Short mmCIF file of C-alpha atoms and ligand atoms in Angstrom, two decimals:
data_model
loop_
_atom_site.label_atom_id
_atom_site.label_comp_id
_atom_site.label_asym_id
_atom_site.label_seq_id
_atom_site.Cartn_x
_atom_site.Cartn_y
_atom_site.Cartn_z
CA UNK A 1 -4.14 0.70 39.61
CA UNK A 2 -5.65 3.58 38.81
CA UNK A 3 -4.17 6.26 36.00
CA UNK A 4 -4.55 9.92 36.41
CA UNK A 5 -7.85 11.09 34.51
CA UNK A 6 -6.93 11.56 31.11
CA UNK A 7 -9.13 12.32 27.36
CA UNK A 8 -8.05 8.68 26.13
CA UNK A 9 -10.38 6.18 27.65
CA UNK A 10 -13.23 5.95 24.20
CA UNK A 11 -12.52 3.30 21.36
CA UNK A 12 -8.59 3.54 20.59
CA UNK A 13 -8.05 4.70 16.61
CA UNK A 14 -5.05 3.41 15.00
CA UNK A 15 -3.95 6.03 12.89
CA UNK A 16 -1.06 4.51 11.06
CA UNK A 17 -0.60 3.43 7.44
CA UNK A 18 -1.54 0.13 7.76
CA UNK A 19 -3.53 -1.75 9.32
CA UNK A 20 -5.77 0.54 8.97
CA UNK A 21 -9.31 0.40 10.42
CA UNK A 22 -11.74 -2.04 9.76
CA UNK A 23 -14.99 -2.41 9.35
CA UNK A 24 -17.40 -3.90 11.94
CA UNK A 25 -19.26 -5.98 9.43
CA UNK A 26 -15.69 -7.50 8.58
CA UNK A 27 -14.90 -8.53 11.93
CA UNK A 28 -18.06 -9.47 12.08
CA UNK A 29 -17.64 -11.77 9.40
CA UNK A 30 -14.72 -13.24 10.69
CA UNK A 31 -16.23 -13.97 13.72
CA UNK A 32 -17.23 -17.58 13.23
CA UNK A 33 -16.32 -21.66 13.83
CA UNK A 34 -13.91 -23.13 11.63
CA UNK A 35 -15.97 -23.67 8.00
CA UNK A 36 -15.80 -26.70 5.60
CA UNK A 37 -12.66 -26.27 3.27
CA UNK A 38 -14.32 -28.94 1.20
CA UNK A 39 -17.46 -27.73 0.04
CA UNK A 40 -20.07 -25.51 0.25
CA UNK A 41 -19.70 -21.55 1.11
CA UNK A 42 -16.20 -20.45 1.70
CA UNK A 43 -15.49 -22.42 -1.77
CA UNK A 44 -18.65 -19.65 -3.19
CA UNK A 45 -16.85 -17.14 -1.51
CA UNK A 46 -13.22 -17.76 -2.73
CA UNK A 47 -14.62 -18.12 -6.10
CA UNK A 48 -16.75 -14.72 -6.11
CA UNK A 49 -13.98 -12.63 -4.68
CA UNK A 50 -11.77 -13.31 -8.06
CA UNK A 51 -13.64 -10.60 -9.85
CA UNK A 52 -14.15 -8.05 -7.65
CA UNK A 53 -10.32 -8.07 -6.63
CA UNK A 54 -10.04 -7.30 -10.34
CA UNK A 55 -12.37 -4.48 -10.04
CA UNK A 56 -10.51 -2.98 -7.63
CA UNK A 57 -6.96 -3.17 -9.64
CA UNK A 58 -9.24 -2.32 -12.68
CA UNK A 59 -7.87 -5.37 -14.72
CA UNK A 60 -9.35 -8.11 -16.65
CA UNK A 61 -6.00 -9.78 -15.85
CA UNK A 62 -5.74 -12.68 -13.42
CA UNK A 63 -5.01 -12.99 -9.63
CA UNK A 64 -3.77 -14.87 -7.31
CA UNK A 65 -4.38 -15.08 -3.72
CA UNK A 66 -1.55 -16.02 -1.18
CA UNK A 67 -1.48 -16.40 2.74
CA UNK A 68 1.30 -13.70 3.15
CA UNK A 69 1.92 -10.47 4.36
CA UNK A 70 3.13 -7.62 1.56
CA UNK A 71 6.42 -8.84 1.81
CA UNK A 72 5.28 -12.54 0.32
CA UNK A 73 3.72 -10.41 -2.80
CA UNK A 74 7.26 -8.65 -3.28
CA UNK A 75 8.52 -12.62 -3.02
CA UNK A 76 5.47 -14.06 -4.77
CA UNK A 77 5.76 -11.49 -7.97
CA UNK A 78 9.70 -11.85 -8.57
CA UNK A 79 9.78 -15.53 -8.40
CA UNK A 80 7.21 -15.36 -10.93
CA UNK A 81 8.72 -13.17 -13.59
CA UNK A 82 12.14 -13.52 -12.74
CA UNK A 83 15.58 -15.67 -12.34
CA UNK A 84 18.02 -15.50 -10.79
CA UNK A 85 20.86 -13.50 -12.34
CA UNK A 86 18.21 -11.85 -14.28
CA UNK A 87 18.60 -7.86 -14.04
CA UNK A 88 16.15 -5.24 -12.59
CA UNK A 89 15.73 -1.78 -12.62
CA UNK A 90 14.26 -0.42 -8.95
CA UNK A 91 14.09 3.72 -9.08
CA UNK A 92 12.70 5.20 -5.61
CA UNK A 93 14.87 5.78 -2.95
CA UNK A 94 12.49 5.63 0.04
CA UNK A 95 12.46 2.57 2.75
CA UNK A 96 9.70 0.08 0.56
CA UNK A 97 11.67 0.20 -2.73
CA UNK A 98 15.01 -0.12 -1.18
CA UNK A 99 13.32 -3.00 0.56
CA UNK A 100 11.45 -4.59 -2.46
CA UNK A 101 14.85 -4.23 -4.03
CA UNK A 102 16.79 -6.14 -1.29
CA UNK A 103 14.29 -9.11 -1.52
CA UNK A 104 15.59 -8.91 -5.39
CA UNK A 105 18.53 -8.80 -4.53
CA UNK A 106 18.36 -12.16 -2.09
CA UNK A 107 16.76 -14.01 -4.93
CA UNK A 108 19.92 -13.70 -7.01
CA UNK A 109 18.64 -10.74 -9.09
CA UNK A 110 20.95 -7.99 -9.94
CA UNK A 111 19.58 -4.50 -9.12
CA UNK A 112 20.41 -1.34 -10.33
CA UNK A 113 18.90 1.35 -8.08
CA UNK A 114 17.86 4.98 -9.16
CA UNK A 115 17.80 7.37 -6.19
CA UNK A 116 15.31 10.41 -6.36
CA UNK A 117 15.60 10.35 -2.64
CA UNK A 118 12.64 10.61 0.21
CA UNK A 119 10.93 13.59 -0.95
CA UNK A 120 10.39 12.92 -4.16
CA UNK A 121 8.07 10.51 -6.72
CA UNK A 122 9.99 8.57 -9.52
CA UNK A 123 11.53 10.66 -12.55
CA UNK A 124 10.17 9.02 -15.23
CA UNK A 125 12.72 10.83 -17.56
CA UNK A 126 15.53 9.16 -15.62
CA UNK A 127 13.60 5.86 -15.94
CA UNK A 128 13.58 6.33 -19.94
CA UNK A 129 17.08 7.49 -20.29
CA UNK A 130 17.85 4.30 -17.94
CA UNK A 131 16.28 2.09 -20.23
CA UNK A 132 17.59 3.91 -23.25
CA UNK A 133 21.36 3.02 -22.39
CA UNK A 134 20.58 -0.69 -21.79
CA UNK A 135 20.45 -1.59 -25.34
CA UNK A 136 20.93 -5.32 -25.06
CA UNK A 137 18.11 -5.48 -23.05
CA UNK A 138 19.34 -6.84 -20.16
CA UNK A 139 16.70 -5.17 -17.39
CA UNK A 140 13.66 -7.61 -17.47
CA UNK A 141 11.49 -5.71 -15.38
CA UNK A 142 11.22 -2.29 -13.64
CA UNK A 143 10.00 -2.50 -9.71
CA UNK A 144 8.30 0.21 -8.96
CA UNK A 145 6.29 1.14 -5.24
CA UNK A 146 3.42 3.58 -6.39
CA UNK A 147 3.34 4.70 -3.25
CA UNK A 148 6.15 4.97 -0.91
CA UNK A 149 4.63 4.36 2.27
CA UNK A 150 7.61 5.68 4.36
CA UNK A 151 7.96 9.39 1.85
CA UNK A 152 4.43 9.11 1.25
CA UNK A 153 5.39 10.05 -2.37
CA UNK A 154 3.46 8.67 -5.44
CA UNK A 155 4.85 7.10 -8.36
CA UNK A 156 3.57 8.13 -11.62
CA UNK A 157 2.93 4.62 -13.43
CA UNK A 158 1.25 5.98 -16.76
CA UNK A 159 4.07 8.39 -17.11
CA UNK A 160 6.58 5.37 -16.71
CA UNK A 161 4.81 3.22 -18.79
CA UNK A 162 4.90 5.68 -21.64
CA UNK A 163 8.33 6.22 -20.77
CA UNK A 164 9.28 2.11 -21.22
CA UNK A 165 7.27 2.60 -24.10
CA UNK A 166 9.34 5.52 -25.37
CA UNK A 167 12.50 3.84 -24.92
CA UNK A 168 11.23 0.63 -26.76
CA UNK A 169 12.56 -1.05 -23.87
CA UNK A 170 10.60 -4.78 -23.49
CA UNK A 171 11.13 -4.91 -19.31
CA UNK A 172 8.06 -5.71 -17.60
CA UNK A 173 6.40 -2.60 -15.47
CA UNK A 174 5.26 -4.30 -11.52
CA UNK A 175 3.87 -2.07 -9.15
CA UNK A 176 4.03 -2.49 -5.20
CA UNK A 177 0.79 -1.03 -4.85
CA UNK A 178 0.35 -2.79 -0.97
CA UNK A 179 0.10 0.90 0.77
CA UNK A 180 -2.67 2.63 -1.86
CA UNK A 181 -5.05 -0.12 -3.75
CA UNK A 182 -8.18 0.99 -2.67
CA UNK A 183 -7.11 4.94 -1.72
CA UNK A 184 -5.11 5.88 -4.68
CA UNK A 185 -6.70 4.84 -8.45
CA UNK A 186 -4.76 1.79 -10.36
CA UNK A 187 -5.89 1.17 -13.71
CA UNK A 188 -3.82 -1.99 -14.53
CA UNK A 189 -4.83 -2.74 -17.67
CA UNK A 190 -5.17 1.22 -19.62
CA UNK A 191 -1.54 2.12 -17.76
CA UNK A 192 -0.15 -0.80 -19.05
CA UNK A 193 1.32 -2.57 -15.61
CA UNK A 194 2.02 -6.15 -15.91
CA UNK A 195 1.75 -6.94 -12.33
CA UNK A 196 0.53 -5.08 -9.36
CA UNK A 197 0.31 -6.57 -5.81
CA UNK A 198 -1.42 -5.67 -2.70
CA UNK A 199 -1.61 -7.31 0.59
CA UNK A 200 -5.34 -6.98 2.47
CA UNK A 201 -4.36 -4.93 5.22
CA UNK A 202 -4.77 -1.38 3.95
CA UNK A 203 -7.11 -0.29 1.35
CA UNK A 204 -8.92 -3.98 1.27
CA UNK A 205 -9.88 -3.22 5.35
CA UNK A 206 -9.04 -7.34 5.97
CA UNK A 207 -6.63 -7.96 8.73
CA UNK A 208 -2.89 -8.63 7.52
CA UNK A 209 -2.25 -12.03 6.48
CA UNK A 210 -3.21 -12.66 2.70
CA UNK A 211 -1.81 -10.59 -0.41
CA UNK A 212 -3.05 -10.52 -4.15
CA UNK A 213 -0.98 -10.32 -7.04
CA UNK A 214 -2.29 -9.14 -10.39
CA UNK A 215 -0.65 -10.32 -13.41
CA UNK A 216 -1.38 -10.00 -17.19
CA UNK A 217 -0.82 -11.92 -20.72
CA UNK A 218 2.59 -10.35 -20.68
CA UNK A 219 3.66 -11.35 -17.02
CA UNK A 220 2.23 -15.11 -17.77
CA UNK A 221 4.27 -15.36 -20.96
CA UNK A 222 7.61 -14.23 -18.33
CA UNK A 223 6.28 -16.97 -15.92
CA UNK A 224 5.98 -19.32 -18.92
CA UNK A 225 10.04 -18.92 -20.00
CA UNK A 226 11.37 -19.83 -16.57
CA UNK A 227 13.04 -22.90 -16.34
CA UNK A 228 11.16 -23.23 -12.19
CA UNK A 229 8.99 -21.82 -9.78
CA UNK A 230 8.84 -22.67 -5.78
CA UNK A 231 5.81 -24.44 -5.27
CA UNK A 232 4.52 -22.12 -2.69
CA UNK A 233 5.12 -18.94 -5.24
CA UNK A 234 4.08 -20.29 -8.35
CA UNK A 235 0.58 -18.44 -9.70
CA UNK A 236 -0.18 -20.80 -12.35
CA UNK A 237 -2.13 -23.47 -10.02
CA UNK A 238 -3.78 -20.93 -8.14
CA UNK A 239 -5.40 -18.84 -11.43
CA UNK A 240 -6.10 -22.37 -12.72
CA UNK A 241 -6.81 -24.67 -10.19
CA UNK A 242 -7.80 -28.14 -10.50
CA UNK A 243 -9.48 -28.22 -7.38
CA UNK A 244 -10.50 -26.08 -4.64
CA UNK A 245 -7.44 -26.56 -2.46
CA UNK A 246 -5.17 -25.38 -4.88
CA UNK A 247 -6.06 -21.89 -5.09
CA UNK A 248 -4.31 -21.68 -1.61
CA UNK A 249 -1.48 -23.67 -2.33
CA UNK A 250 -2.95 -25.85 0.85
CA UNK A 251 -5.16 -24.86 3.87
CA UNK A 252 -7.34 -21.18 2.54
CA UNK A 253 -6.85 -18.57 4.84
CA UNK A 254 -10.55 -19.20 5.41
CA UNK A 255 -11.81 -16.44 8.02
CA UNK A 256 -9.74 -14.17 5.74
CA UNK A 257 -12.01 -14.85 2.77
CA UNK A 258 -15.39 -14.34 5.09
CA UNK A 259 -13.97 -11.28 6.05
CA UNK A 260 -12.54 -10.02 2.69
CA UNK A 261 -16.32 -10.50 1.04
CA UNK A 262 -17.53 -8.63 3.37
CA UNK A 263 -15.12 -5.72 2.40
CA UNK A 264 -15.60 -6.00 -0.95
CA UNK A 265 -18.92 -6.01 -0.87
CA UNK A 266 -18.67 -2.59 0.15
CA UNK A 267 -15.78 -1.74 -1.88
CA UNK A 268 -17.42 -2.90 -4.88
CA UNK A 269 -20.75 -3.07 -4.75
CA UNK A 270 -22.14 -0.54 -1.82
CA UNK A 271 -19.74 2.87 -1.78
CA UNK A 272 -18.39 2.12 -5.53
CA UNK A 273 -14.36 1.76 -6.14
CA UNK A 274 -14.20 5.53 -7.81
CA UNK A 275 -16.04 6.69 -4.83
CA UNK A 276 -13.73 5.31 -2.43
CA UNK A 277 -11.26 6.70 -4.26
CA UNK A 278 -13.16 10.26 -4.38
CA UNK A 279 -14.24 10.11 -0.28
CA UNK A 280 -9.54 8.82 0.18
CA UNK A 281 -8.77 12.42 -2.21
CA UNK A 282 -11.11 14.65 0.09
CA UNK A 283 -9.90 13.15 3.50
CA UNK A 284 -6.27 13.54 1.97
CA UNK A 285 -6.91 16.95 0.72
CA UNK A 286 -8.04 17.69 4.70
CA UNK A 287 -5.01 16.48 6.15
CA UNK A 288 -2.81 18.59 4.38
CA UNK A 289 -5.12 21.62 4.50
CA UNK A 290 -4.22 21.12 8.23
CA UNK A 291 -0.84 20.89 7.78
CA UNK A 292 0.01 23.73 5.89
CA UNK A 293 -2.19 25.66 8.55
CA UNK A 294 0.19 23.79 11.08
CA UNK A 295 3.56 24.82 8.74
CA UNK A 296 2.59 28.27 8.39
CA UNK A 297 3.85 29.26 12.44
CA UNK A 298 5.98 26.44 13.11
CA UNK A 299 8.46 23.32 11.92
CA UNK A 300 5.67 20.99 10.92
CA UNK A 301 6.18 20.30 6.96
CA UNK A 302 4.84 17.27 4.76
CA UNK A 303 7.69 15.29 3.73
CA UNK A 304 6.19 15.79 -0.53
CA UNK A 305 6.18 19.40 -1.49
CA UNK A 306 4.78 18.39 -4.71
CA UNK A 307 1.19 18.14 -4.39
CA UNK A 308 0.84 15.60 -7.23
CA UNK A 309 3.12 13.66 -6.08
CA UNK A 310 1.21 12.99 -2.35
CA UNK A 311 -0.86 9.89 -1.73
CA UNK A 312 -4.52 9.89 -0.82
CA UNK A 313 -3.81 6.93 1.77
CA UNK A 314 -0.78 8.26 3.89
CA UNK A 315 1.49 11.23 4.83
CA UNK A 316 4.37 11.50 6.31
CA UNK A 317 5.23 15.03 8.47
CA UNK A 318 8.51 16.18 8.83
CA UNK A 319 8.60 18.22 12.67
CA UNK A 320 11.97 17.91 13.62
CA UNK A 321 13.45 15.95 16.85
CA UNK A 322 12.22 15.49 19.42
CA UNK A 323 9.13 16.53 18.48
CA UNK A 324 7.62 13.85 16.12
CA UNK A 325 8.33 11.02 19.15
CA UNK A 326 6.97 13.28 21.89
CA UNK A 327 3.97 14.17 19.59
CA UNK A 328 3.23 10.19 18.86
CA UNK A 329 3.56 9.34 22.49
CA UNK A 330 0.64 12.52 23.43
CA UNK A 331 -1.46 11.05 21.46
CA UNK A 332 -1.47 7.56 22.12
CA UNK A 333 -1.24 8.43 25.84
CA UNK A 334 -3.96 11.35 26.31
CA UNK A 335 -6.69 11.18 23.18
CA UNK A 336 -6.17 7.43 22.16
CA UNK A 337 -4.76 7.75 19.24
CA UNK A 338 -1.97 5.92 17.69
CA UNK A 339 -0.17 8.06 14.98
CA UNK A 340 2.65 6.21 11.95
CA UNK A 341 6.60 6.55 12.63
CA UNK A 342 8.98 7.97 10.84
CA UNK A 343 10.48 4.82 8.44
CA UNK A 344 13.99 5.11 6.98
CA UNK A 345 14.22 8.80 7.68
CA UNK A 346 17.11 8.14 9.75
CA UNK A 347 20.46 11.05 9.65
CA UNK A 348 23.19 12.02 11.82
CA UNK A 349 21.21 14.27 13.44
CA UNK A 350 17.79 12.52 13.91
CA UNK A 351 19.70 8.56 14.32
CA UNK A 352 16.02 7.36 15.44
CA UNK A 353 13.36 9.47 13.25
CA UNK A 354 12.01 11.37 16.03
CA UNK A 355 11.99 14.26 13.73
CA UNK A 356 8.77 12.32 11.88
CA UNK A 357 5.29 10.89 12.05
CA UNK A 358 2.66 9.61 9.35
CA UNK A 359 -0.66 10.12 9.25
CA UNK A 360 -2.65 7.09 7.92
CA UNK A 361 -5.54 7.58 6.26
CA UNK A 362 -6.48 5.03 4.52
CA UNK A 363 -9.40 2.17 4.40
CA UNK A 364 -12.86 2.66 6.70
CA UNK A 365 -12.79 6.17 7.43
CA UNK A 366 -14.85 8.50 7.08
CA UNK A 367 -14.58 12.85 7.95
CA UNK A 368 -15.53 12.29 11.68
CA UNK A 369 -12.49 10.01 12.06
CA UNK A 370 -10.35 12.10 10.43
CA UNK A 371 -11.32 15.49 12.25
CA UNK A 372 -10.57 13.89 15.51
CA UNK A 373 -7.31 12.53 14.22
CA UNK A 374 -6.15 16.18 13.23
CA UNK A 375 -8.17 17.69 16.08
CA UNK A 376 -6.11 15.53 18.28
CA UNK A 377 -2.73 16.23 16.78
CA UNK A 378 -4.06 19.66 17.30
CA UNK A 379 -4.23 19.22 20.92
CA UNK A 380 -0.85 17.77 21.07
CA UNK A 381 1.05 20.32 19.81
CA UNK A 382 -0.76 23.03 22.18
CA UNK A 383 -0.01 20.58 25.26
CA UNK A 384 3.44 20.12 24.41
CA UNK A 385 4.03 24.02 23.60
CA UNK A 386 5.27 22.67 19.61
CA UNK A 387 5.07 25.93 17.47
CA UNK A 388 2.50 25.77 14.65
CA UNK A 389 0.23 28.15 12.61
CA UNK A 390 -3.54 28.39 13.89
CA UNK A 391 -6.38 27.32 11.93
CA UNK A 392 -5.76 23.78 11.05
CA UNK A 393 -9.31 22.34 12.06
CA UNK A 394 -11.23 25.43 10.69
CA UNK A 395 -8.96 24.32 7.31
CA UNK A 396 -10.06 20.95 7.36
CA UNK A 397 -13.60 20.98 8.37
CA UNK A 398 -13.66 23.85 4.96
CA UNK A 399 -12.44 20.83 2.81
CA UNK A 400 -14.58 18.17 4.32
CA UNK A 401 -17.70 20.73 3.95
CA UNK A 402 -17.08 21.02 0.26
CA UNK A 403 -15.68 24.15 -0.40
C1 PLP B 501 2.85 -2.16 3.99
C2 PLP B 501 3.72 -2.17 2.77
C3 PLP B 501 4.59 -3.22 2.46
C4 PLP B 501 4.84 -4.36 3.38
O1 PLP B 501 3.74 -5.03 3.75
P1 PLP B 501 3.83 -6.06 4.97
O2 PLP B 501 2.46 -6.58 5.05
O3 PLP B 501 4.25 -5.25 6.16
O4 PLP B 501 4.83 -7.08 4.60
C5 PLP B 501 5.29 -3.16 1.29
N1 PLP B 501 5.17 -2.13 0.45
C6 PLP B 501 4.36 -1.09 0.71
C7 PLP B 501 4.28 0.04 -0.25
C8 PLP B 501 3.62 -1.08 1.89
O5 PLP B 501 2.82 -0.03 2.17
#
């Protein structure tokens, strides 16, 4: 059956935080018969991944690799540090800490939450004082999501850090870092975070399926004091493995690992981590020079006011209902674009977050990719007669030429 002619029949983009877009040279990679998992070059490759993952997370910490989406790292860190009955202090308030918190919460922890709601980063003021009143030192860790990828807000981790450190408060500091490693910078080791996690299907450019959790002196001694640790979670055989197989805890995720060299090689040792980060800041800074062209003749807003507090690898648009459905649906329908839904944004009003979309822009992208992403959101809001201030692409194409 034939459609009517439409603008969306060229290579489909997924514009959504996470997956994000991947390389060819890492499908490419992928794209093989089943290797040996005894010997020979996927045990190389395992092996010579291990430091550049650390590059990446800017630790000379250890890390261990697990089949898993992000939610096995939320699992995966906690069983490490953590038992049950043990306390732990979660401020956010968007969707990913409340759910990193309810995964806490189902493995016995007790959680106190701190709300700074969806538009906002993490007080880290509220986090000392917090800290300051637990004087027997019952929190053992703080759980915090550097960036929320439903608010799109980022967490200050430094500023907590010195915080803890303010309130002489021993808890551990373990980031959720799954929506930014790669886009946003994490310096494990000089901001003092005793584990950060990731999972490979954002920043790394790897399909979903394996995450990495990061974990210093500080988080090993934790690990060290628990009485047990579920086989499948435990990080100690897989950051000192007696032989190959453990490092996976069983079967590696082997087409994972072809494809994850691949990506770091580029990550690493082609583009540079600090320019990744630099080329994620400039397409960010884009987006929202868009935006606020958008926002200046209509309802279009981004969900974080507070420009230091807005991620390089996603953000999320507040346009009111119906409009941030019907706007998703244009896009995927007529320019082949698929655009991030509102997550948790849910009120009495807007019961379904139609009032919302995200912008993903994180992983292999470069300005072309990002121009037709905002030229085509352009185009939406023209063809469905949405209100919004001129200028948007004239904005953008001024920050990706420099100036
Ligand atoms: C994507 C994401 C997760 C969940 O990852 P899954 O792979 O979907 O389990 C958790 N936290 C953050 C911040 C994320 O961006």
């Amino acid at each position: 059956m034939l459609n009517t002619p439409n603008l969306s029949h060229g290579r489909h983009t997924l514009a959504i935080p996470g997956p994000s877009v991947m390389p060819e040279r890492v499908l490419q990679a992928m794209h093989r018969p089943a290797p040996n998992i005894y010997t020979g070059e996927l045990i190389d490759i395992t092996y010579s991944c291990i430091p550049d993952l650390k590059a990446v997370a800017k630790t000379q910490g250890e890390v261990a690799m697990y089949i898993g989406n992000g939610h096995a790292a939320w699992e995966a860190s906690l069983a490490n540090t953590l038992a049950p009955g043990d306390r732990v202090l979660v401020p956010g308030g968007a969707q990913f800490s409340k759910g990193w918190a309810e995964t806490a919460r189902k493995r016995g922890l007790i959680v106190d939450e701190l709300d700074f709601g969806r538009r906002a980063p993490i007080d880290s003021d509220a986090v000392e004082q917090a800290l300051r009143d637990d004087k027997a030192h019952e929190i053992k860790a703080v759980l915090v999501v550097q960036v929320d990828t439903a608010s799109s807000a980022k967490s200050d981790l430094a500023a907590i850090r010195r915080a803890m450190d303010a309130a002489v408060h021993p808890a551990l500091l373990m980031s959720d870092s799954i929506a930014c490693l790669g886009c946003d910078d994490m310096q494990m080791d000089n901001w003092g975070v005793d584990v950060v996690m990731t999972g490979s299907q954002k920043g790394l450019m790897v399909p979903p399926g394996m995450c990495f959790v990061f974990f210093n002196e500080k988080a090993q001694a934790a690990r060290a004091r628990l009485e047990r640790v579920s086989g499948y979670w435990d990080w100690e055989p897989r950051v000192n493995p007696q032989g190959y197989y453990q490092i996976s805890c069983g079967t590696a995720p082997t087409h994972h690992f072809y494809g994850l060299r691949v990506a770091l090689d580029i990550l690493v040792h082609e583009e540079g981590i600090d320019n990744v980060l630099a080329r994620h800041a400039t397409l960010a800074r884009a987006v929202w020079a868009a935006c606020d062209a958008w926002a200046s003749g209509g309802p279009l807003e981004i969900n974080i006011p507070d420009i230091a507090a807005r991620s390089n690898a996603v953000t999320s648009m507040r346009i009111g209902a119906p409009y941030g459905t019907q706007l998703r649906d244009w896009v995927t329908a007529e320019a082949g674009m698929t655009l991030g839904i509102g997550l948790g944004m849910a009120t009495e009003d807007d019961p379904n977050s139609d009032g919302f979309f995200r912008i993903g822009h994180m992983g292999h992208l470069n300005s072309h990719m990002l121009l037709g992403t905002l030229g085509s959101i352009d185009a939406g809001l023209k063809s469905l007669g949405i209100p919004h201030g001129s200028g948007a692409l004239e904005a953008a194409a001024q920050v990706c030429a420099g100036k």
